Amino acid sequence: MADAQDIKSTSSNSGALSTLVTVFFFWGFIAAGNGVFIPFCKHYFHLDQFQSQLIDFAFYLAYYLGALLLYFMASVLGKDVVSRWGFKNSIVYGLLFSAVGAVMMIAAVNANTFPGMLVGLFAVALGFSLQQTAANPFAALLGSPETGAQRITLGGGINSFGTAIGPIVVALALFGATKANADQINSLGLGKVSTLYACVGALFVIAAALFFFSKKLPSGKNDDVAEKSPKALTALLVMTALLILIFGAVFKSYTIETTDKTLLDEIEMNRMKLLLGGLVVVVGTLLVSLMSAKKNAVGWGAMKYPQLVLGMLAIFTYVGVEVTIQSNMGALLEQPAFGGYTSAQIAPFISMYWGSLMIGRWTGSIKIFEPSKPLNTLLLFLVPLVAFGVVLLVNSVAQNDVSNLYGYVVCIFIQGAAFYISKDKPARTLMIFSLLGMGCMLAGIATTGITSTYAFLSGGLFCSIMWPCIFALAIAGLGKLTAQGSAFLIMMILGGAIIPPIQGKLADMPFIGIHQSYWVPVIGFAYLAWYGFGVRRMLQKQGIDYDASTGAGH
């Protein structure tokens, strides 16, 4: 187990924790910045909406493959790799790998190649996968167990701050301002992307050095033995192989050159079928695994628990929904009915979307400070207003016009009421927030203009608290298999790689378009609402209290 002296020596080590939370900031900053980077690349490389979504595909696929590789190594070696390396060293390795990814991005920029840039982003996110696997338990280690949740919540808050300012910083880095016109955008080169990632890579190296040379940080090493689960490993490897075949066929289809409209339509339809096939592979693998484990639980490890397997699908759906709403928002806002904004002008909206997650996570963390009941009720409405003001302030400092975002405060009050009704209970919170998210998506589809924009932006408000709710419900009752179950859940960040391209392809179809493509998150929120309702019965059958409160953020 971890060195007891290490834990004792860091029981109140705010300096060590400050060093740790920098990696939480990086995850949010880079991921949210992709929302601006996507339309930039779409214009520069003349991509269609699906092709532009390959940025998210590469980024979130790396999370899945990274977590799968760590799980595979643990299965072969019989010991958890991150535990063997130690949390500190694992974060250092992850940061350095992300720095290598930044160098690869710069090389791809100099070669003027979009596929090369995707490889670079993949490498950056692969490093993030290792960092994330180590950082959450490491935060819990830096002090007494009683305050572990507070430290993880702090990391989530820093992550959300990164998502709020990421789009602004990236827009300023790429465009020099957030008010560039179409001609200026089309005349931009990739030199500023190179500068941006040179700075990012340098920050990765500096952070790695801080971790490596910090004498106050414990190693976080332990000798835990990994649980064997050969059937689960086989299922995940088969799923991965099928996904490689499917997406390989999708990418290969883009090498076909033809001007025959009939043939083009046929190719586009085949691409759509392949993308949906990828979704079916993931959903099918999880459901078949669940049914097989019900018949014979031996060899399935944590996947013998229905709350975990269906929770994996919930994480897959949640991440996919969270990412696809904002990834396709740039194309939506470029439509005349939604303001006709340029790629440079959408940064305040992307910032507000990710800022909405910060608003929700700050609000969801109130309970940690144990306020009195009257004060808690007051803070449920005051804290989100303060967080809303922070997002507006950041945009104002960047000289963005935020006057068209003032009315969004109505959505924030609705979220405050939802928190009050949910009473910090994971299952109830997930169900209520999912239903509200679905309602907002439907409202966005049914309207246009600023009303519709507010509705789609509010998806961030209602996604904000889903990660801790799903995570808490999915690992409830797993006992010694909790660590393995957590690894499986992190793999399902894969949803951010698969769901956005599906919506992007729907948006490319003339008879659907970008506006109606938002039926994708509607379906996603519907499943999440079902999980929030159904998981209660699953846990009740196992004698588990599903009403335990939670309050962190991813």
CSV table of C-alpha atoms in Angstrom, one decimal, residues 62-476:
chain,number,residue,atom,x,y,z
A,62,ALA,CA,-6.9,8.5,-27.2
A,63,TYR,CA,-8.5,8.4,-23.8
A,64,TYR,CA,-10.1,5.1,-24.5
A,65,LEU,CA,-7.1,3.4,-26.0
A,66,GLY,CA,-4.8,4.8,-23.2
A,67,ALA,CA,-7.1,3.4,-20.5
A,68,LEU,CA,-7.5,0.1,-22.4
A,69,LEU,CA,-3.7,-0.3,-22.8
A,70,LEU,CA,-3.2,0.3,-19.0
A,71,TYR,CA,-5.9,-2.3,-18.2
A,72,PHE,CA,-4.4,-4.8,-20.7
A,73,MET,CA,-0.9,-4.3,-19.1
A,74,ALA,CA,-2.4,-4.8,-15.6
A,75,SER,CA,-4.1,-8.0,-16.8
A,76,VAL,CA,-0.9,-9.4,-18.2
A,77,LEU,CA,1.4,-8.3,-15.4
A,78,GLY,CA,-1.1,-9.0,-12.6
A,79,LYS,CA,-0.5,-5.6,-11.1
A,80,ASP,CA,-1.9,-2.2,-11.7
A,81,VAL,CA,0.7,-0.3,-13.8
A,82,VAL,CA,-0.1,3.1,-12.4
A,83,SER,CA,0.2,1.8,-8.9
A,84,ARG,CA,3.6,0.2,-9.8
A,85,TRP,CA,4.9,3.4,-11.3
A,86,GLY,CA,3.4,5.6,-8.6
A,87,PHE,CA,0.9,8.4,-9.0
A,88,LYS,CA,3.6,11.0,-9.1
A,89,ASN,CA,5.7,9.3,-11.8
A,90,SER,CA,2.6,8.5,-13.8
A,91,ILE,CA,1.7,12.1,-14.0
A,92,VAL,CA,5.2,13.1,-15.0
A,93,TYR,CA,5.2,10.5,-17.8
A,94,GLY,CA,1.8,11.6,-18.9
A,95,LEU,CA,2.8,15.3,-19.1
A,96,LEU,CA,6.0,14.5,-21.0
A,97,PHE,CA,4.0,12.3,-23.5
A,98,SER,CA,1.6,15.3,-24.0
A,99,ALA,CA,4.6,17.5,-24.6
A,100,VAL,CA,5.8,15.1,-27.3
A,101,GLY,CA,2.3,15.3,-28.8
A,102,ALA,CA,2.6,19.1,-28.9
A,103,VAL,CA,5.9,18.8,-30.8
A,104,MET,CA,4.2,16.4,-33.2
A,105,MET,CA,1.5,19.1,-33.7
A,106,ILE,CA,4.1,21.7,-34.5
A,107,ALA,CA,5.8,19.3,-37.0
A,108,ALA,CA,2.4,18.6,-38.6
A,109,VAL,CA,1.7,22.3,-38.9
A,110,ASN,CA,5.0,22.9,-40.6
A,111,ALA,CA,4.1,20.1,-43.0
A,112,ASN,CA,0.6,21.7,-43.6
A,113,THR,CA,-1.1,18.3,-43.0
A,114,PHE,CA,-4.4,17.9,-41.2
A,115,PRO,CA,-4.0,14.1,-40.6
A,116,GLY,CA,-0.6,14.9,-38.9
A,117,MET,CA,-2.3,17.4,-36.7
A,118,LEU,CA,-4.8,14.7,-35.7
A,119,VAL,CA,-2.0,12.4,-34.7
A,120,GLY,CA,-0.4,15.2,-32.6
A,121,LEU,CA,-3.7,15.8,-30.8
A,122,PHE,CA,-4.1,12.0,-30.3
A,123,ALA,CA,-0.7,12.0,-28.6
A,124,VAL,CA,-1.5,15.0,-26.4
A,125,ALA,CA,-4.7,13.2,-25.2
A,126,LEU,CA,-2.9,9.9,-24.7
A,127,GLY,CA,-0.8,11.7,-22.2
A,128,PHE,CA,-3.9,13.1,-20.6
A,129,SER,CA,-5.3,9.6,-20.3
A,130,LEU,CA,-2.4,8.5,-18.1
A,131,GLN,CA,-2.6,11.8,-16.1
A,132,GLN,CA,-6.3,11.4,-15.4
A,133,THR,CA,-5.9,7.7,-14.3
A,134,ALA,CA,-3.4,8.9,-11.7
A,135,ALA,CA,-4.6,12.4,-10.7
A,136,ASN,CA,-7.9,11.6,-9.1
A,137,PRO,CA,-6.6,9.0,-6.6
A,138,PHE,CA,-3.5,11.1,-6.1
A,139,ALA,CA,-5.7,14.1,-5.0
A,140,ALA,CA,-7.3,11.8,-2.5
A,141,LEU,CA,-3.9,10.8,-1.2
A,142,LEU,CA,-2.7,14.4,-0.5
A,143,GLY,CA,-4.2,14.6,2.9
A,144,SER,CA,-6.7,12.9,5.3
A,145,PRO,CA,-9.2,10.6,3.7
A,146,GLU,CA,-12.1,12.6,5.2
A,147,THR,CA,-11.3,15.6,3.0
A,148,GLY,CA,-10.4,13.6,-0.2
A,149,ALA,CA,-13.7,14.4,-1.9
A,150,GLN,CA,-13.1,18.2,-1.4
A,151,ARG,CA,-9.7,18.0,-3.1
A,152,ILE,CA,-11.1,16.1,-6.1
A,153,THR,CA,-13.9,18.7,-6.3
A,154,LEU,CA,-11.3,21.4,-6.3
A,155,GLY,CA,-9.6,19.7,-9.2
A,156,GLY,CA,-13.0,19.6,-11.0
A,157,GLY,CA,-13.5,23.3,-10.4
A,158,ILE,CA,-10.0,24.1,-11.8
A,159,ASN,CA,-10.8,21.9,-14.8
A,160,SER,CA,-14.0,23.8,-15.4
A,161,PHE,CA,-12.2,27.1,-15.2
A,162,GLY,CA,-9.8,25.8,-17.9
A,163,THR,CA,-12.8,24.9,-20.1
A,164,ALA,CA,-14.2,28.5,-19.6
A,165,ILE,CA,-11.1,30.4,-20.7
A,166,GLY,CA,-9.8,27.8,-23.2
A,167,PRO,CA,-11.9,28.9,-26.1
A,168,ILE,CA,-11.1,32.6,-25.5
A,169,VAL,CA,-7.3,32.0,-25.3
A,170,VAL,CA,-7.3,29.7,-28.4
A,171,ALA,CA,-9.4,32.3,-30.4
A,172,LEU,CA,-7.0,35.0,-29.4
A,173,ALA,CA,-4.0,32.8,-30.3
A,174,LEU,CA,-5.4,31.9,-33.7
A,175,PHE,CA,-7.1,35.1,-34.7
A,176,GLY,CA,-5.4,37.8,-32.6
A,177,ALA,CA,-9.0,38.8,-31.6
A,178,THR,CA,-12.5,37.4,-31.5
A,179,LYS,CA,-14.0,39.6,-34.2
A,180,ALA,CA,-12.1,38.5,-37.3
A,181,ASN,CA,-14.2,38.5,-40.5
A,182,ALA,CA,-14.5,35.7,-43.0
A,183,ASP,CA,-11.8,37.1,-45.3
A,184,GLN,CA,-9.4,37.4,-42.5
A,185,ILE,CA,-10.1,33.8,-41.4
A,186,ASN,CA,-9.6,32.4,-44.8
A,187,SER,CA,-6.3,34.2,-45.2
A,188,LEU,CA,-4.9,32.9,-41.9
A,189,GLY,CA,-2.0,30.5,-42.0
A,190,LEU,CA,-1.1,27.8,-39.5
A,191,GLY,CA,1.9,29.6,-38.0
A,192,LYS,CA,-0.2,30.7,-35.0
A,193,VAL,CA,-1.2,27.1,-34.3
A,194,SER,CA,2.5,26.3,-34.1
A,195,THR,CA,3.1,29.1,-31.7
A,196,LEU,CA,0.1,28.0,-29.6
A,197,TYR,CA,1.3,24.5,-29.2
A,198,ALA,CA,4.9,25.5,-28.6
A,199,CYS,CA,3.6,27.4,-25.6
A,200,VAL,CA,1.4,24.5,-24.5
A,201,GLY,CA,4.3,22.0,-24.9
A,202,ALA,CA,6.5,24.3,-22.8
A,203,LEU,CA,3.8,24.4,-20.1
A,204,PHE,CA,3.6,20.6,-20.1
A,205,VAL,CA,7.4,20.3,-19.6
A,206,ILE,CA,7.4,22.9,-16.8
A,207,ALA,CA,4.5,21.1,-15.0
A,208,ALA,CA,6.4,17.8,-15.3
A,209,ALA,CA,9.5,19.4,-13.8
A,210,LEU,CA,7.4,20.8,-10.9
A,211,PHE,CA,6.1,17.3,-10.2
A,212,PHE,CA,9.5,15.5,-10.6
A,213,PHE,CA,11.5,17.9,-8.4
A,214,SER,CA,8.9,18.4,-5.8
A,215,LYS,CA,10.1,16.7,-2.6
A,216,LYS,CA,6.7,17.3,-0.9
A,217,LEU,CA,4.8,15.1,-3.3
A,218,PRO,CA,4.5,11.4,-2.2
A,219,SER,CA,5.3,8.7,-4.7
A,220,GLY,CA,1.8,7.2,-4.5
A,221,LYS,CA,3.2,3.7,-5.1
A,222,ASN,CA,1.4,0.6,-3.8
A,223,ASP,CA,1.5,-3.1,-4.4
A,224,ASP,CA,-2.2,-3.8,-5.2
A,225,VAL,CA,-2.8,-6.9,-7.2
A,226,ALA,CA,-5.0,-6.4,-10.3
A,227,GLU,CA,-8.2,-8.5,-10.4
A,228,LYS,CA,-8.3,-11.0,-13.3
A,229,SER,CA,-11.2,-10.5,-15.7
A,230,PRO,CA,-10.3,-12.4,-19.0
A,231,LYS,CA,-13.9,-12.3,-20.4
A,232,ALA,CA,-14.2,-8.6,-19.9
A,233,LEU,CA,-10.7,-8.1,-21.5
A,234,THR,CA,-11.7,-10.3,-24.5
A,235,ALA,CA,-15.0,-8.3,-25.0
A,236,LEU,CA,-13.2,-5.0,-25.0
A,237,LEU,CA,-10.4,-6.1,-27.3
A,238,VAL,CA,-13.0,-7.5,-29.8
A,239,MET,CA,-14.9,-4.2,-29.6
A,240,THR,CA,-11.7,-2.3,-30.3
A,241,ALA,CA,-10.9,-4.5,-33.3
A,242,LEU,CA,-14.3,-4.0,-34.8
A,243,LEU,CA,-14.2,-0.2,-34.3
A,244,ILE,CA,-10.8,-0.1,-36.0
A,245,LEU,CA,-12.2,-1.9,-39.0
A,246,ILE,CA,-15.3,0.3,-39.1
A,247,PHE,CA,-13.5,3.6,-38.8
A,248,GLY,CA,-10.8,2.4,-41.2
A,249,ALA,CA,-13.5,1.9,-43.8
A,250,VAL,CA,-14.9,5.4,-43.1
A,251,PHE,CA,-11.5,7.1,-43.5
A,252,LYS,CA,-10.7,5.0,-46.6
A,253,SER,CA,-13.9,6.2,-48.3
A,254,TYR,CA,-12.5,9.8,-48.2
A,255,THR,CA,-9.8,8.8,-50.7
A,256,ILE,CA,-12.4,8.1,-53.4
A,257,GLU,CA,-12.6,10.9,-55.9
A,258,THR,CA,-15.7,11.3,-58.1
A,259,THR,CA,-18.0,14.0,-59.4
A,260,ASP,CA,-20.9,11.5,-59.9
A,261,LYS,CA,-23.7,12.8,-57.6
A,262,THR,CA,-25.4,9.5,-57.4
A,263,LEU,CA,-22.2,7.8,-56.4
A,264,LEU,CA,-21.4,10.5,-53.9
A,265,ASP,CA,-24.8,10.1,-52.3
A,266,GLU,CA,-24.3,6.4,-52.1
A,267,ILE,CA,-20.8,6.9,-50.5
A,268,GLU,CA,-22.3,9.4,-48.0
A,269,MET,CA,-25.0,6.9,-47.0
A,270,ASN,CA,-22.5,4.1,-46.6
A,271,ARG,CA,-20.4,6.4,-44.3
A,272,MET,CA,-23.5,7.1,-42.2
A,273,LYS,CA,-24.2,3.4,-41.9
A,274,LEU,CA,-20.6,2.7,-40.9
A,275,LEU,CA,-20.7,5.4,-38.2
A,276,LEU,CA,-23.9,4.0,-36.8
A,277,GLY,CA,-22.3,0.6,-37.0
A,278,GLY,CA,-19.6,1.8,-34.6
A,279,LEU,CA,-22.2,3.0,-32.2
A,280,VAL,CA,-24.0,-0.4,-32.4
A,281,VAL,CA,-20.7,-2.2,-31.7
A,282,VAL,CA,-20.1,-0.3,-28.5
A,283,VAL,CA,-23.7,-0.6,-27.2
A,284,GLY,CA,-24.0,-4.2,-28.4
A,285,THR,CA,-20.7,-5.2,-26.7
A,286,LEU,CA,-21.8,-3.8,-23.4
A,287,LEU,CA,-25.3,-5.3,-23.5
A,288,VAL,CA,-24.1,-8.7,-24.6
A,289,SER,CA,-21.4,-8.6,-21.9
A,290,LEU,CA,-24.1,-7.8,-19.3
A,291,MET,CA,-26.4,-10.7,-20.4
A,292,SER,CA,-23.4,-13.1,-20.5
A,293,ALA,CA,-22.3,-12.0,-17.0
A,294,LYS,CA,-25.8,-12.6,-15.7
A,295,LYS,CA,-25.6,-16.3,-16.8
A,296,ASN,CA,-22.1,-16.8,-15.5
A,297,ALA,CA,-20.3,-14.1,-13.6
A,298,VAL,CA,-16.9,-15.9,-13.5
A,299,GLY,CA,-14.2,-14.1,-15.5
A,300,TRP,CA,-16.2,-10.8,-16.0
A,301,GLY,CA,-14.6,-8.9,-13.0
A,302,ALA,CA,-16.4,-5.6,-12.4
A,303,MET,CA,-18.5,-6.1,-15.5
A,304,LYS,CA,-20.7,-8.6,-13.7
A,305,TYR,CA,-22.4,-5.7,-12.0
A,306,PRO,CA,-25.3,-4.2,-14.1
A,307,GLN,CA,-25.0,-0.8,-12.5
A,308,LEU,CA,-21.4,-0.7,-13.8
A,309,VAL,CA,-22.0,-2.0,-17.3
A,310,LEU,CA,-25.0,0.3,-17.9
A,311,GLY,CA,-23.0,3.1,-16.1
A,312,MET,CA,-20.2,2.5,-18.7
A,313,LEU,CA,-22.8,3.2,-21.4
A,314,ALA,CA,-24.0,6.2,-19.4
A,315,ILE,CA,-20.5,7.7,-19.3
A,316,PHE,CA,-20.1,6.9,-23.0
A,317,THR,CA,-23.4,8.8,-23.7
A,318,TYR,CA,-22.7,11.7,-21.3
A,319,VAL,CA,-19.3,12.5,-22.7
A,320,GLY,CA,-20.6,12.1,-26.2
A,321,VAL,CA,-23.5,14.4,-25.6
A,322,GLU,CA,-21.4,17.0,-23.7
A,323,VAL,CA,-18.8,17.1,-26.5
A,324,THR,CA,-21.2,16.9,-29.5
A,325,ILE,CA,-23.3,19.9,-28.4
A,326,GLN,CA,-20.4,22.3,-28.5
A,327,SER,CA,-18.4,20.7,-31.3
A,328,ASN,CA,-21.2,21.3,-33.7
A,329,MET,CA,-22.3,24.6,-32.3
A,330,GLY,CA,-19.8,26.5,-34.4
A,331,ALA,CA,-21.4,25.3,-37.6
A,332,LEU,CA,-24.9,26.1,-36.1
A,333,LEU,CA,-24.0,29.7,-35.2
A,334,GLU,CA,-22.6,30.3,-38.7
A,335,GLN,CA,-26.2,29.9,-40.0
A,336,PRO,CA,-28.1,33.2,-40.7
A,337,ALA,CA,-31.0,32.0,-38.5
A,338,PHE,CA,-28.6,31.8,-35.5
A,339,GLY,CA,-26.6,35.0,-36.0
A,340,GLY,CA,-24.4,34.2,-39.0
A,341,TYR,CA,-21.2,34.4,-36.8
A,342,THR,CA,-17.7,33.8,-38.1
A,343,SER,CA,-15.4,31.2,-36.7
A,344,ALA,CA,-13.6,33.9,-34.7
A,345,GLN,CA,-16.8,35.3,-33.2
A,346,ILE,CA,-18.2,32.0,-31.7
A,347,ALA,CA,-15.6,31.9,-28.9
A,348,PRO,CA,-17.8,33.7,-26.4
A,349,PHE,CA,-20.6,31.1,-27.0
A,350,ILE,CA,-18.2,28.2,-26.7
A,351,SER,CA,-16.8,29.8,-23.6
A,352,MET,CA,-20.3,30.1,-22.1
A,353,TYR,CA,-21.1,26.5,-22.9
A,354,TRP,CA,-18.0,25.2,-21.0
A,355,GLY,CA,-18.5,28.0,-18.4
A,356,SER,CA,-22.0,26.5,-17.9
A,357,LEU,CA,-20.3,23.3,-16.7
A,358,MET,CA,-18.2,25.4,-14.3
A,359,ILE,CA,-21.4,27.1,-13.1
A,360,GLY,CA,-23.0,23.7,-12.4
A,361,ARG,CA,-19.9,22.2,-10.7
A,362,TRP,CA,-19.4,25.2,-8.4
A,363,THR,CA,-23.0,24.9,-7.4
A,364,GLY,CA,-22.8,21.2,-6.9
A,365,SER,CA,-19.8,21.7,-4.6
A,366,ILE,CA,-21.7,23.9,-2.1
A,367,LYS,CA,-22.6,20.9,0.2
A,368,ILE,CA,-18.9,20.2,0.9
A,369,PHE,CA,-18.7,23.4,3.1
A,370,GLU,CA,-21.7,22.2,5.2
A,371,PRO,CA,-23.7,25.4,5.2
A,372,SER,CA,-26.9,25.7,7.2
A,373,LYS,CA,-30.1,24.8,5.4
A,374,PRO,CA,-31.2,28.4,4.8
A,375,LEU,CA,-27.7,29.4,3.7
A,376,ASN,CA,-27.5,26.4,1.4
A,377,THR,CA,-30.7,27.4,-0.3
A,378,LEU,CA,-29.4,30.9,-0.8
A,379,LEU,CA,-26.1,29.7,-2.2
A,380,LEU,CA,-27.8,27.4,-4.7
A,381,PHE,CA,-28.9,30.6,-6.5
A,382,LEU,CA,-26.0,33.0,-5.5
A,383,VAL,CA,-23.0,30.8,-6.4
A,384,PRO,CA,-24.1,30.2,-10.0
A,385,LEU,CA,-24.7,33.9,-10.5
A,386,VAL,CA,-21.1,34.6,-9.3
A,387,ALA,CA,-19.8,31.9,-11.6
A,388,PHE,CA,-21.8,33.3,-14.5
A,389,GLY,CA,-20.3,36.7,-13.7
A,390,VAL,CA,-16.8,35.1,-13.9
A,391,VAL,CA,-17.5,33.8,-17.4
A,392,LEU,CA,-18.8,37.2,-18.5
A,393,LEU,CA,-15.8,38.9,-17.0
A,394,VAL,CA,-13.3,36.7,-18.8
A,395,ASN,CA,-15.0,37.4,-22.1
A,396,SER,CA,-15.2,41.1,-21.3
A,397,VAL,CA,-11.4,41.2,-20.6
A,398,ALA,CA,-11.0,39.5,-24.0
A,399,GLN,CA,-13.0,42.4,-25.4
A,400,ASN,CA,-15.9,40.2,-26.5
A,401,ASP,CA,-19.4,41.6,-26.7
A,402,VAL,CA,-21.3,39.7,-24.1
A,403,SER,CA,-24.6,41.7,-24.2
A,404,ASN,CA,-26.3,38.9,-26.1
A,405,LEU,CA,-25.6,36.5,-23.2
A,406,TYR,CA,-27.2,38.4,-20.4
A,407,GLY,CA,-30.6,36.7,-20.9
A,408,TYR,CA,-29.0,33.4,-20.3
A,409,VAL,CA,-29.4,34.1,-16.6
A,410,VAL,CA,-32.9,32.6,-16.9
A,411,CYS,CA,-31.4,29.2,-17.7
A,412,ILE,CA,-29.1,29.5,-14.7
A,413,PHE,CA,-32.1,30.1,-12.4
A,414,ILE,CA,-33.7,27.0,-13.8
A,415,GLN,CA,-30.6,25.0,-12.9
A,416,GLY,CA,-30.6,26.4,-9.4
A,417,ALA,CA,-34.2,25.2,-8.9
A,418,ALA,CA,-33.2,21.8,-10.3
A,419,PHE,CA,-30.4,21.5,-7.7
A,420,TYR,CA,-32.9,22.4,-4.9
A,421,ILE,CA,-35.3,19.7,-6.0
A,422,SER,CA,-32.6,17.0,-6.5
A,423,LYS,CA,-31.4,17.3,-2.8
A,424,ASP,CA,-27.9,16.1,-3.7
A,425,LYS,CA,-29.1,12.6,-4.4
A,426,PRO,CA,-27.2,11.1,-7.4
A,427,ALA,CA,-30.0,9.1,-9.0
A,428,ARG,CA,-32.5,11.8,-8.6
A,429,THR,CA,-30.1,14.5,-9.8
A,430,LEU,CA,-29.1,12.5,-12.9
A,431,MET,CA,-32.8,11.9,-13.8
A,432,ILE,CA,-33.9,15.5,-13.3
A,433,PHE,CA,-30.9,17.1,-15.1
A,434,SER,CA,-31.2,14.6,-18.0
A,435,LEU,CA,-34.9,15.4,-18.4
A,436,LEU,CA,-34.1,19.1,-18.4
A,437,GLY,CA,-31.3,18.6,-20.8
A,438,MET,CA,-33.6,16.7,-23.2
A,439,GLY,CA,-36.2,19.4,-22.8
A,440,CYS,CA,-33.7,22.2,-23.7
A,441,MET,CA,-32.5,20.3,-26.7
A,442,LEU,CA,-36.1,19.9,-27.9
A,443,ALA,CA,-36.7,23.6,-27.3
A,444,GLY,CA,-33.6,24.4,-29.3
A,445,ILE,CA,-34.7,22.3,-32.2
A,446,ALA,CA,-38.2,23.9,-32.2
A,447,THR,CA,-36.9,27.5,-32.3
A,448,THR,CA,-34.2,29.6,-33.9
A,449,GLY,CA,-32.2,32.7,-33.0
A,450,ILE,CA,-31.0,33.6,-29.5
A,451,THR,CA,-33.8,31.5,-27.8
A,452,SER,CA,-32.5,28.3,-29.6
A,453,THR,CA,-28.9,29.3,-28.8
A,454,TYR,CA,-29.7,29.6,-25.1
A,455,ALA,CA,-31.4,26.3,-25.2
A,456,PHE,CA,-28.4,24.5,-26.7
A,457,LEU,CA,-26.0,26.4,-24.4
A,458,SER,CA,-27.9,25.2,-21.4
A,459,GLY,CA,-26.9,21.6,-22.3
A,460,GLY,CA,-23.6,22.5,-20.5
A,461,LEU,CA,-25.6,23.4,-17.3
A,462,PHE,CA,-27.4,20.1,-17.2
A,463,CYS,CA,-24.3,18.0,-18.2
A,464,SER,CA,-22.2,19.6,-15.4
A,465,ILE,CA,-23.1,17.3,-12.6
A,466,MET,CA,-23.5,14.1,-14.5
A,467,TRP,CA,-19.9,12.7,-14.2
A,468,PRO,CA,-19.9,12.4,-10.4
A,469,CYS,CA,-23.5,11.2,-10.3
A,470,ILE,CA,-22.9,8.4,-12.9
A,471,PHE,CA,-19.6,7.5,-11.4
A,472,ALA,CA,-21.0,7.2,-7.9
A,473,LEU,CA,-23.9,5.1,-9.0
A,474,ALA,CA,-21.9,2.9,-11.3
A,475,ILE,CA,-19.2,1.9,-8.8
A,476,ALA,CA,-21.6,1.5,-5.8
